[in-house]
XYZ file of N, CA and C in Angstrom:
690
model
N -116.563 -23.345 -38.376
C -117.977 -22.831 -38.986
C -118.557 -21.594 -38.543
N -118.450 -21.457 -37.529
C -119.243 -20.292 -36.766
C -118.439 -18.975 -37.438
N -117.152 -18.923 -37.481
C -116.615 -17.765 -38.141
C -116.706 -18.111 -39.495
N -117.091 -18.611 -40.254
C -117.548 -18.852 -41.702
C -119.010 -18.054 -41.941
N -119.850 -18.647 -40.762
C -121.145 -18.256 -40.739
C -121.085 -16.395 -40.509
N -120.254 -15.941 -39.693
C -120.024 -14.525 -39.309
C -119.761 -13.971 -40.689
N -119.017 -14.430 -41.277
C -118.577 -13.868 -42.332
C -119.270 -13.809 -43.690
N -120.074 -14.985 -43.838
C -121.037 -14.958 -44.612
C -122.254 -13.931 -44.432
N -122.399 -13.908 -43.427
C -123.711 -13.250 -42.852
C -123.605 -11.229 -43.310
N -121.912 -11.037 -42.905
C -121.718 -9.949 -43.515
C -121.345 -9.499 -45.145
N -121.801 -10.548 -45.691
C -121.025 -10.701 -46.829
C -122.363 -10.798 -47.864
N -123.541 -11.134 -46.933
C -124.751 -11.882 -47.677
C -124.536 -13.294 -48.430
N -123.854 -13.963 -48.025
C -123.512 -15.157 -48.315
C -124.009 -16.352 -47.333
N -124.969 -16.919 -47.523
C -125.648 -18.313 -46.647
C -124.142 -19.332 -46.248
N -124.128 -19.424 -45.472
C -123.001 -20.492 -44.762
C -123.742 -21.916 -44.665
N -123.803 -23.075 -45.075
C -124.663 -23.910 -44.531
C -123.384 -24.985 -43.834
N -123.619 -25.333 -42.684
C -122.521 -26.066 -41.797
C -122.775 -27.428 -42.256
N -121.398 -27.964 -42.524
C -121.502 -29.451 -43.450
C -120.140 -30.237 -42.637
N -120.111 -31.622 -43.112
C -118.706 -32.362 -42.731
C -118.595 -33.549 -43.668
N -117.505 -34.047 -43.955
C -117.108 -34.918 -45.070
C -116.636 -36.105 -44.161
N -117.589 -37.280 -43.795
C -116.878 -38.504 -43.260
C -116.258 -39.214 -43.947
N -115.371 -39.950 -43.441
C -114.894 -41.149 -44.583
C -115.712 -42.802 -43.445
N -115.850 -43.715 -44.780
C -116.392 -44.774 -44.183
C -116.156 -45.852 -44.993
N -115.988 -46.931 -44.376
C -115.699 -48.335 -45.139
C -116.565 -48.892 -45.276
N -116.752 -49.143 -46.816
C -118.053 -50.204 -46.924
C -117.185 -51.444 -47.805
N -117.107 -52.629 -47.218
C -116.073 -53.461 -47.419
C -114.943 -53.253 -47.830
N -114.340 -53.310 -49.355
C -112.855 -52.617 -49.537
C -113.024 -51.509 -50.280
N -114.229 -50.808 -50.054
C -114.418 -49.293 -50.737
C -114.301 -48.447 -49.527
N -113.495 -47.215 -49.868
C -113.682 -46.017 -48.858
C -114.266 -45.211 -49.478
N -115.754 -44.576 -49.063
C -116.252 -43.962 -49.388
C -116.576 -42.935 -48.375
N -117.320 -41.562 -49.131
C -117.581 -40.260 -48.110
C -118.826 -39.970 -48.496
N -119.113 -39.820 -46.879
C -120.494 -39.159 -46.321
C -120.868 -37.995 -45.997
N -121.581 -37.398 -46.858
C -121.410 -35.397 -46.670
C -122.831 -35.528 -45.550
N -122.617 -34.650 -44.742
C -123.357 -34.179 -43.965
C -123.643 -32.465 -43.907
N -124.899 -32.530 -44.261
C -125.470 -31.007 -44.558
C -126.282 -30.403 -42.899
N -126.438 -29.318 -42.526
C -127.016 -28.817 -41.477
C -126.708 -29.475 -40.270
N -125.438 -29.986 -40.240
C -125.017 -30.433 -38.952
C -125.217 -29.032 -37.835
N -125.191 -29.621 -36.439
C -125.200 -28.433 -35.573
C -123.503 -29.020 -34.874
N -122.499 -28.082 -35.441
C -121.137 -28.472 -35.020
C -121.236 -27.971 -33.584
N -121.967 -27.546 -32.597
C -121.721 -27.285 -31.486
C -121.827 -28.803 -30.533
N -122.758 -29.436 -31.551
C -123.506 -30.972 -30.675
C -122.939 -32.083 -29.866
N -123.051 -31.822 -28.407
C -121.730 -32.566 -27.487
C -121.292 -33.936 -28.275
N -122.337 -34.707 -28.612
C -121.886 -35.992 -28.991
C -120.613 -36.129 -30.226
N -121.218 -35.003 -31.240
C -120.474 -34.579 -32.666
C -119.075 -34.393 -32.287
N -118.772 -33.631 -30.726
C -117.542 -33.039 -30.532
C -116.812 -34.249 -29.978
N -117.643 -35.063 -29.502
C -116.722 -36.238 -28.686
C -116.407 -37.163 -29.913
N -116.926 -37.467 -31.122
C -116.800 -38.067 -31.802
C -115.455 -37.506 -32.900
N -115.677 -36.272 -33.030
C -114.726 -35.524 -34.103
C -113.208 -35.479 -32.951
N -113.649 -35.613 -31.642
C -112.050 -35.493 -30.937
C -111.215 -36.891 -30.926
N -112.165 -37.835 -31.029
C -111.775 -39.328 -31.450
C -111.003 -39.401 -32.725
N -111.658 -38.840 -33.414
C -111.181 -38.781 -35.068
C -109.844 -37.855 -35.310
N -109.662 -36.797 -34.798
C -108.370 -36.198 -34.439
C -107.515 -36.987 -33.821
N -107.669 -37.543 -32.606
C -106.620 -38.353 -32.075
C -106.264 -39.641 -32.931
N -107.252 -40.193 -33.735
C -106.642 -41.077 -34.486
C -105.919 -40.717 -35.929
N -106.152 -39.827 -36.404
C -105.579 -39.284 -37.447
C -103.934 -38.525 -37.072
N -103.913 -38.111 -35.586
C -102.655 -38.207 -35.174
C -101.372 -39.353 -35.375
N -102.481 -40.382 -34.218
C -101.866 -41.924 -34.065
C -101.413 -42.338 -35.725
N -102.357 -41.861 -36.595
C -101.843 -42.663 -38.015
C -100.611 -41.844 -38.599
N -100.731 -40.473 -38.364
C -99.556 -39.588 -39.060
C -98.207 -40.378 -38.262
N -98.529 -40.724 -37.135
C -96.950 -40.936 -36.183
C -96.843 -42.201 -36.562
N -97.510 -43.270 -37.065
C -96.980 -44.443 -37.678
C -96.457 -44.347 -39.148
N -97.003 -43.104 -39.825
C -96.302 -43.009 -40.964
C -94.671 -42.193 -40.762
N -94.677 -41.518 -40.079
C -93.556 -40.996 -39.789
C -92.685 -41.722 -39.260
N -92.855 -42.724 -38.451
C -91.916 -43.829 -37.733
C -91.676 -44.912 -38.866
N -92.601 -44.956 -40.089
C -92.032 -45.950 -40.958
C -91.478 -45.195 -41.963
N -90.996 -43.984 -42.204
C -90.330 -43.358 -42.885
C -88.776 -42.934 -42.377
N -88.822 -42.843 -40.765
C -87.942 -43.066 -39.988
C -87.107 -44.583 -40.352
N -87.752 -45.218 -40.346
C -87.029 -46.658 -40.772
C -86.604 -46.537 -41.905
N -86.885 -46.201 -42.776
C -86.602 -45.941 -44.387
C -85.577 -45.036 -44.654
N -84.920 -44.562 -43.328
C -83.765 -43.262 -43.452
C -84.256 -41.748 -43.807
N -85.649 -41.492 -43.668
C -86.347 -40.432 -44.186
C -86.626 -39.836 -42.771
N -85.367 -38.864 -42.357
C -85.856 -38.246 -41.316
C -86.618 -37.215 -40.625
N -87.718 -37.382 -40.867
C -89.056 -36.245 -40.463
C -89.574 -36.671 -38.951
N -89.974 -35.635 -38.503
C -90.793 -35.679 -37.099
C -92.064 -35.241 -37.168
N -92.907 -36.147 -36.431
C -94.277 -35.918 -36.277
C -94.660 -34.235 -35.870
N -93.750 -33.657 -34.794
C -93.941 -32.326 -34.949
C -94.129 -31.333 -36.223
N -93.308 -31.748 -37.166
C -93.177 -30.854 -38.747
C -94.619 -31.200 -39.131
N -95.335 -32.275 -39.067
C -96.521 -32.791 -39.512
C -97.411 -31.979 -38.815
N -97.352 -31.810 -37.767
C -98.614 -31.285 -37.163
C -98.555 -29.635 -37.265
N -97.463 -29.165 -37.330
C -97.199 -27.752 -37.699
C -97.754 -27.674 -39.089
N -97.585 -28.646 -39.972
C -98.235 -28.220 -41.679
C -99.951 -28.388 -40.938
N -100.020 -29.140 -40.481
C -101.863 -29.104 -40.525
C -102.257 -28.031 -39.842
N -101.484 -27.776 -38.942
C -101.824 -26.542 -37.905
C -103.680 -26.854 -37.375
N -104.627 -26.190 -37.548
C -105.750 -26.486 -36.842
C -106.555 -27.485 -37.776
N -106.070 -27.742 -38.869
C -107.070 -28.821 -39.698
C -106.533 -30.292 -39.460
N -107.513 -31.284 -39.584
C -107.160 -32.524 -39.255
C -106.040 -33.150 -40.032
N -104.969 -33.673 -39.431
C -103.747 -34.061 -39.758
C -104.465 -35.300 -40.763
N -103.320 -35.496 -41.822
C -103.021 -36.445 -43.062
C -102.277 -36.142 -44.002
N -102.296 -37.282 -44.700
C -101.181 -37.520 -45.575
C -100.587 -36.331 -46.180
N -101.368 -35.547 -47.057
C -100.922 -34.174 -47.626
C -99.946 -33.736 -46.729
N -100.191 -33.732 -45.549
C -99.385 -32.797 -44.395
C -98.034 -33.789 -44.565
N -97.968 -34.988 -44.059
C -96.528 -35.550 -44.401
C -96.002 -35.334 -45.299
N -96.599 -35.580 -46.513
C -95.973 -35.204 -48.068
C -95.266 -33.589 -48.350
N -96.365 -32.815 -47.152
C -95.243 -31.541 -47.267
C -94.176 -31.405 -46.575
N -93.879 -32.037 -45.373
C -92.802 -32.085 -44.734
C -91.559 -32.892 -45.692
N -91.994 -33.972 -46.084
C -90.769 -34.617 -47.193
C -90.675 -33.623 -48.483
N -91.238 -32.665 -48.826
C -90.876 -31.991 -49.896
C -89.686 -30.846 -49.193
N -90.406 -30.487 -48.171
C -89.552 -29.244 -47.335
C -88.008 -29.541 -46.741
N -88.093 -30.880 -46.668
C -86.786 -31.458 -46.183
C -85.778 -32.200 -47.155
N -86.403 -31.972 -48.482
C -86.002 -32.384 -49.954
C -85.816 -34.006 -50.030
N -86.701 -34.458 -49.483
C -86.800 -36.201 -49.748
C -87.492 -36.153 -51.053
N -88.504 -35.385 -51.427
C -89.146 -35.399 -52.711
C -89.164 -34.035 -53.328
N -89.429 -34.249 -54.815
C -89.785 -32.772 -55.380
C -90.971 -32.049 -54.940
N -92.119 -33.505 -55.119
C -93.190 -32.903 -55.074
C -94.158 -33.575 -54.048
N -95.252 -32.956 -53.521
C -96.438 -33.818 -53.146
C -96.718 -35.136 -53.583
N -96.982 -34.844 -54.966
C -97.410 -36.116 -56.226
C -96.530 -37.232 -55.480
N -95.008 -36.955 -55.875
C -94.266 -37.961 -55.792
C -93.802 -38.512 -54.374
N -94.382 -37.477 -53.590
C -94.407 -38.099 -52.064
C -95.643 -39.575 -51.892
N -96.541 -38.950 -52.378
C -97.531 -40.199 -52.747
C -97.420 -41.208 -53.717
N -96.215 -41.090 -54.592
C -96.156 -42.015 -55.609
C -95.298 -42.634 -54.726
N -94.154 -42.764 -54.239
C -93.155 -43.266 -53.616
C -93.344 -43.643 -52.388
N -93.658 -43.056 -51.221
C -94.024 -43.529 -50.090
C -95.400 -43.732 -49.351
N -96.490 -42.354 -50.153
C -97.809 -42.386 -48.938
C -98.889 -43.053 -49.621
N -98.900 -43.029 -51.056
C -100.270 -43.581 -51.435
C -100.465 -45.172 -51.072
N -101.442 -45.582 -51.673
C -102.444 -46.804 -51.188
C -101.292 -47.881 -51.859
N -100.731 -48.759 -50.329
C -99.833 -50.022 -50.903
C -98.519 -49.371 -51.077
N -98.092 -48.257 -50.939
C -96.901 -47.835 -50.647
C -96.021 -48.060 -49.258
N -94.735 -47.973 -49.357
C -93.963 -48.363 -48.145
C -94.602 -47.869 -46.618
N -95.007 -46.272 -46.589
C -95.256 -45.729 -45.483
C -96.930 -45.542 -45.434
N -97.646 -46.196 -46.117
C -98.880 -46.069 -45.800
C -99.626 -46.785 -44.891
N -100.562 -45.897 -44.156
C -101.291 -46.913 -42.891
C -102.572 -46.455 -43.156
N -103.576 -47.305 -43.084
C -104.922 -47.264 -42.895
C -105.427 -46.293 -42.256
N -106.486 -45.272 -42.463
C -107.299 -43.977 -41.825
C -108.214 -45.104 -41.127
N -108.542 -44.179 -39.586
C -109.678 -44.822 -39.206
C -111.277 -44.216 -39.763
N -112.044 -45.484 -40.122
C -112.793 -45.253 -40.643
C -113.889 -45.739 -40.061
N -115.392 -45.630 -40.268
C -116.409 -45.593 -40.197
C -117.157 -46.629 -40.722
N -118.329 -47.425 -40.305
C -119.109 -48.496 -41.353
C -119.952 -47.036 -41.899
N -120.615 -47.058 -43.182
C -121.735 -46.096 -43.525
C -122.707 -46.053 -42.461
N -123.404 -46.832 -42.255
C -124.442 -46.621 -41.279
C -123.795 -46.070 -39.763
N -122.859 -46.039 -39.585
C -122.438 -45.584 -38.242
C -121.979 -43.921 -38.729
N -121.921 -43.377 -39.778
C -121.483 -42.385 -40.584
C -122.647 -41.361 -40.801
N -123.670 -42.372 -40.982
C -125.180 -41.823 -41.268
C -125.734 -41.422 -39.929
N -125.562 -42.352 -38.866
C -125.908 -41.973 -37.940
C -125.343 -40.761 -37.147
N -123.988 -40.692 -37.049
C -123.435 -39.587 -36.510
C -123.666 -38.101 -36.923
N -124.208 -38.226 -38.377
C -124.848 -36.777 -39.162
C -125.943 -36.621 -38.601
N -127.015 -37.736 -38.631
C -128.397 -37.577 -37.879
C -128.048 -37.186 -36.401
N -127.268 -37.889 -35.698
C -127.542 -37.174 -34.465
C -127.487 -35.913 -33.928
N -126.287 -35.345 -35.227
C -126.075 -33.924 -35.024
C -126.827 -32.795 -35.988
N -128.391 -33.735 -36.215
C -129.089 -32.676 -36.732
C -129.301 -32.667 -38.439
N -128.143 -33.063 -38.770
C -127.989 -33.196 -40.252
C -128.662 -34.246 -40.994
N -128.164 -33.681 -42.384
C -128.771 -34.624 -43.574
C -127.453 -35.497 -44.157
N -127.462 -36.613 -44.608
C -126.467 -37.402 -45.178
C -126.490 -37.682 -45.986
N -125.464 -37.331 -47.169
C -125.537 -38.162 -48.646
C -124.547 -38.348 -48.959
N -124.486 -39.176 -49.808
C -123.453 -40.059 -50.269
C -122.548 -38.888 -51.782
N -121.124 -38.700 -51.219
C -120.352 -38.170 -52.064
C -119.828 -38.583 -53.558
N -119.681 -38.045 -54.755
C -119.423 -38.518 -55.881
C -119.323 -40.160 -56.160
N -120.724 -40.859 -56.405
C -120.834 -42.190 -56.584
C -119.778 -42.562 -57.645
N -119.770 -41.809 -58.707
C -119.210 -41.936 -59.666
C -117.634 -43.026 -59.551
N -117.260 -42.228 -58.551
C -115.759 -42.220 -58.223
C -115.628 -43.735 -57.451
N -116.686 -44.257 -57.085
C -116.569 -45.620 -56.301
C -116.574 -46.867 -57.077
N -117.484 -46.420 -58.452
C -117.828 -47.943 -59.300
C -118.548 -48.969 -58.600
N -119.114 -48.363 -58.064
C -119.724 -49.991 -57.447
C -121.522 -49.287 -56.589
N -122.041 -49.232 -57.662
C -123.740 -48.697 -57.563
C -124.369 -49.513 -56.528
N -124.021 -50.636 -56.393
C -124.761 -51.544 -55.429
C -124.668 -51.317 -54.307
N -123.802 -50.472 -54.037
C -123.716 -50.022 -52.305
C -124.908 -49.117 -52.259
N -125.396 -48.441 -53.153
C -126.454 -47.174 -52.919
C -127.980 -47.581 -52.194
N -128.276 -48.806 -52.845
C -129.672 -49.396 -52.053
C -129.419 -49.725 -50.800
N -128.151 -50.365 -50.308
C -127.958 -50.427 -49.116
C -127.565 -49.343 -48.053
N -127.051 -48.574 -48.610
C -127.351 -47.122 -47.898
C -128.418 -46.250 -47.410
N -129.446 -46.929 -48.925
C -130.637 -46.116 -48.548
C -131.728 -46.601 -47.280
N -131.014 -47.987 -47.305
C -131.821 -49.049 -46.038
C -131.132 -48.006 -45.040
N -130.066 -47.973 -44.902
C -129.233 -47.344 -43.675
C -129.604 -46.201 -43.224
N -130.068 -45.356 -44.135
C -131.039 -44.042 -43.697
C -130.411 -42.901 -44.317
N -129.730 -43.331 -45.339
C -129.151 -41.988 -46.236
C -130.029 -41.156 -47.036
N -129.973 -39.969 -46.338
C -131.166 -38.922 -47.300
C -130.771 -38.538 -49.108
N -129.537 -38.446 -49.460
C -129.205 -38.007 -50.643
C -128.241 -38.611 -51.189
N -127.686 -37.814 -52.546
C -126.518 -38.370 -53.554
C -126.482 -37.073 -53.907
N -124.961 -37.364 -54.545
C -124.335 -35.804 -55.004
C -124.369 -36.081 -56.651
N -125.209 -35.920 -57.297
C -124.997 -36.218 -58.624
C -124.396 -35.397 -59.469
N -124.074 -33.793 -58.901
C -122.957 -32.921 -59.820
C -121.596 -33.008 -59.066
N -120.804 -33.202 -59.475
C -119.579 -33.093 -59.011
C -118.373 -32.755 -60.133
N -117.276 -32.132 -60.026
C -116.356 -31.854 -61.093
C -115.783 -33.021 -61.963
N -115.923 -34.216 -61.355
C -115.445 -35.277 -62.163
C -116.537 -36.169 -62.705
N -118.016 -35.335 -62.844
C -119.258 -36.218 -63.134
C -119.584 -35.523 -64.223
N -119.676 -36.103 -65.326
C -120.121 -35.582 -66.948
C -121.554 -35.839 -67.079
N -122.087 -35.113 -67.849
C -123.540 -34.907 -68.331
C -124.333 -36.210 -67.829
N -123.888 -37.431 -68.607
C -124.335 -38.637 -68.846
C -124.257 -38.970 -67.137
N -123.212 -38.959 -66.465
C -123.210 -39.645 -65.008
C -124.452 -38.750 -64.096
N -124.387 -37.276 -64.461
C -125.292 -36.338 -63.667
C -126.977 -37.258 -64.003
N -127.076 -37.370 -65.482
C -128.127 -38.050 -65.826
C -128.690 -39.373 -65.042
N -127.433 -40.269 -64.762
C -127.877 -41.255 -64.128
C -128.000 -41.576 -62.684
N -127.501 -40.357 -62.367
C -127.576 -40.331 -60.657
C -129.049 -39.609 -60.431
N -128.947 -38.620 -61.373
C -130.467 -38.272 -60.968
C -131.610 -38.862 -61.237
N -131.606 -39.623 -61.755
C -132.797 -40.635 -62.066
C -132.560 -41.978 -61.018
N -130.997 -42.050 -60.396
C -131.524 -43.129 -59.473
C -131.855 -42.164 -57.650
N -131.605 -40.968 -58.221
C -132.213 -40.022 -56.868
C -133.703 -40.220 -57.075
N -134.215 -40.073 -57.985
C -135.788 -39.950 -58.412
C -136.255 -41.479 -57.444
N -135.680 -42.667 -58.148
C -135.586 -43.992 -57.980
C -135.881 -44.290 -56.482
N -134.989 -43.629 -56.017
C -134.625 -43.894 -54.273
C -135.721 -42.741 -53.516
N -136.051 -41.751 -53.798
C -136.681 -40.764 -53.350
C -135.532 -39.876 -52.787
N -134.132 -39.901 -52.961
C -133.220 -39.362 -52.199
C -132.730 -37.970 -52.792
N -132.493 -36.800 -51.794
C -132.376 -35.632 -52.350
C -131.036 -35.471 -53.260
N -130.862 -34.652 -54.243
C -129.889 -34.405 -54.923
C -129.006 -33.172 -54.356
N -127.495 -33.480 -54.484
C -126.737 -32.510 -54.029
C -125.370 -32.369 -55.280
N -124.730 -31.288 -54.796
C -123.502 -31.106 -55.711
C -122.615 -30.206 -55.567
N -121.466 -30.080 -56.261
C -120.570 -29.446 -55.772
C -118.669 -29.742 -56.209
N -118.016 -28.894 -56.172
C -117.001 -29.046 -56.649
C -115.955 -29.825 -56.004
N -116.155 -30.139 -54.842
C -115.053 -30.901 -53.992
C -113.729 -30.117 -53.818
N -113.695 -28.789 -53.986
C -112.487 -27.798 -53.456
C -112.254 -27.979 -52.429
N -110.811 -28.638 -52.540
C -110.140 -28.378 -50.941
C -109.285 -26.949 -50.577
N -109.452 -26.483 -51.471
C -109.031 -24.885 -51.292
C -107.603 -24.765 -50.910
N -106.531 -25.550 -50.800
C -105.193 -25.674 -50.152
C -103.913 -25.791 -51.066
N -104.430 -25.589 -52.390
C -103.232 -25.394 -53.778
C -103.153 -26.537 -54.141
N -103.833 -27.480 -53.819
C -103.734 -29.135 -54.520
C -104.521 -29.101 -55.707
N -103.860 -29.299 -56.958
C -104.485 -29.377 -57.912
C -105.496 -27.989 -58.676
N -106.437 -28.111 -59.308
C -106.954 -26.942 -59.858
C -107.805 -25.985 -59.093
N -108.035 -25.180 -59.072
C -109.275 -23.991 -58.191
C -110.548 -24.083 -58.643
N -111.047 -25.352 -58.417
C -112.425 -25.666 -58.810
C -113.586 -25.412 -58.851
N -113.156 -24.446 -57.715
C -114.749 -24.075 -56.653
C -115.439 -23.133 -57.496
N -116.672 -23.240 -57.472
C -117.471 -22.310 -58.722
C -117.858 -22.903 -60.135
N -117.074 -23.977 -60.233
C -117.041 -24.497 -61.571
C -118.149 -25.344 -61.970
N -118.760 -26.412 -60.725
C -120.062 -26.898 -61.151
C -121.245 -26.094 -60.413
N -122.123 -25.647 -61.442
C -123.221 -25.104 -61.398
C -124.451 -25.801 -60.745
N -124.693 -25.654 -59.672
C -125.611 -26.685 -58.724
C -127.060 -25.958 -58.634
N -128.029 -26.032 -59.440
C -128.947 -25.636 -59.084
C -129.491 -25.202 -57.733
N -130.236 -23.843 -57.917
C -130.964 -23.641 -56.445
C -132.238 -24.474 -55.942
N -132.788 -25.296 -56.745
C -133.598 -26.158 -56.394
C -133.075 -27.159 -55.571
N -131.810 -27.670 -55.470
C -131.271 -28.953 -54.788
C -131.245 -28.165 -53.667
N -130.751 -27.092 -53.067
C -130.373 -26.275 -51.957
C -132.111 -26.103 -51.525
N -133.032 -25.842 -52.131
C -134.156 -25.657 -51.627
C -135.014 -26.957 -50.897
N -134.609 -28.093 -51.559
C -134.751 -29.506 -51.420
C -134.406 -29.778 -49.859
N -132.952 -29.190 -49.784
C -132.073 -29.730 -48.699
C -132.850 -28.673 -47.555
N -133.283 -27.788 -47.603
C -133.975 -27.017 -46.581
C -134.980 -27.635 -46.081
N -135.791 -27.660 -47.206
C -137.429 -28.493 -46.671
C -137.384 -29.765 -46.006
N -136.399 -30.631 -46.471
C -136.387 -31.759 -46.133
C -135.890 -31.612 -44.401
N -134.582 -30.949 -44.169
C -134.164 -30.357 -42.804
C -135.285 -29.848 -42.201
N -135.994 -28.960 -42.657
C -136.641 -28.277 -41.732
C -137.729 -29.066 -41.140
N -138.119 -29.824 -42.156
C -139.243 -31.098 -41.211
C -139.297 -31.977 -40.432
N -137.713 -31.678 -40.086
C -137.207 -32.609 -39.404
C -136.880 -31.922 -37.608
N -137.176 -31.101 -37.897
C -136.876 -30.072 -36.781
C -137.885 -29.916 -35.684
């Protein structure tokens, strides 16, 4: 984050520190976005260390299961693919492609790594309230990512009660009707509106950064709410 902010300052681009946390709400895997977090916050660093270690443990279990199936890959290969990033299933998929066990990452997920597939392992996940608390403790604003993808709007009222600050109304997979729906819901609950392309930037799928045109008013409201809490 510090490197990105430094580069942004040189180019005249404002970089907002943020994070994307996975949480488990019943059987639903949901994502909680954190805006304006302090990435140097001590408790946040402790949490992220635990999260990274859990990710490595999960990758190790996937590798072990793949080995049992006769697909000889090593955890060291997966960690090398991840580099400085948090290790995940895509890195395991990359190794399977590299070793010639599958033709593509998509095939790796369809055969081995997707939900309910032979080598799938559940990931470490917080309860939504815990994710919100982590973000708030680090000085940030907590917002629900791409609500339309969960098909369970009943979750939203509970998240508001747990302290959620906003909701992502604009997303690459939200059409105009969905944007209007969640914009109205944001007004109903007094939530901030956010938006983005959800571009992961690593060559998977379309390069969608910049295709979701988020109004500056969304950012202004985020800044105002964040400043009021300092």
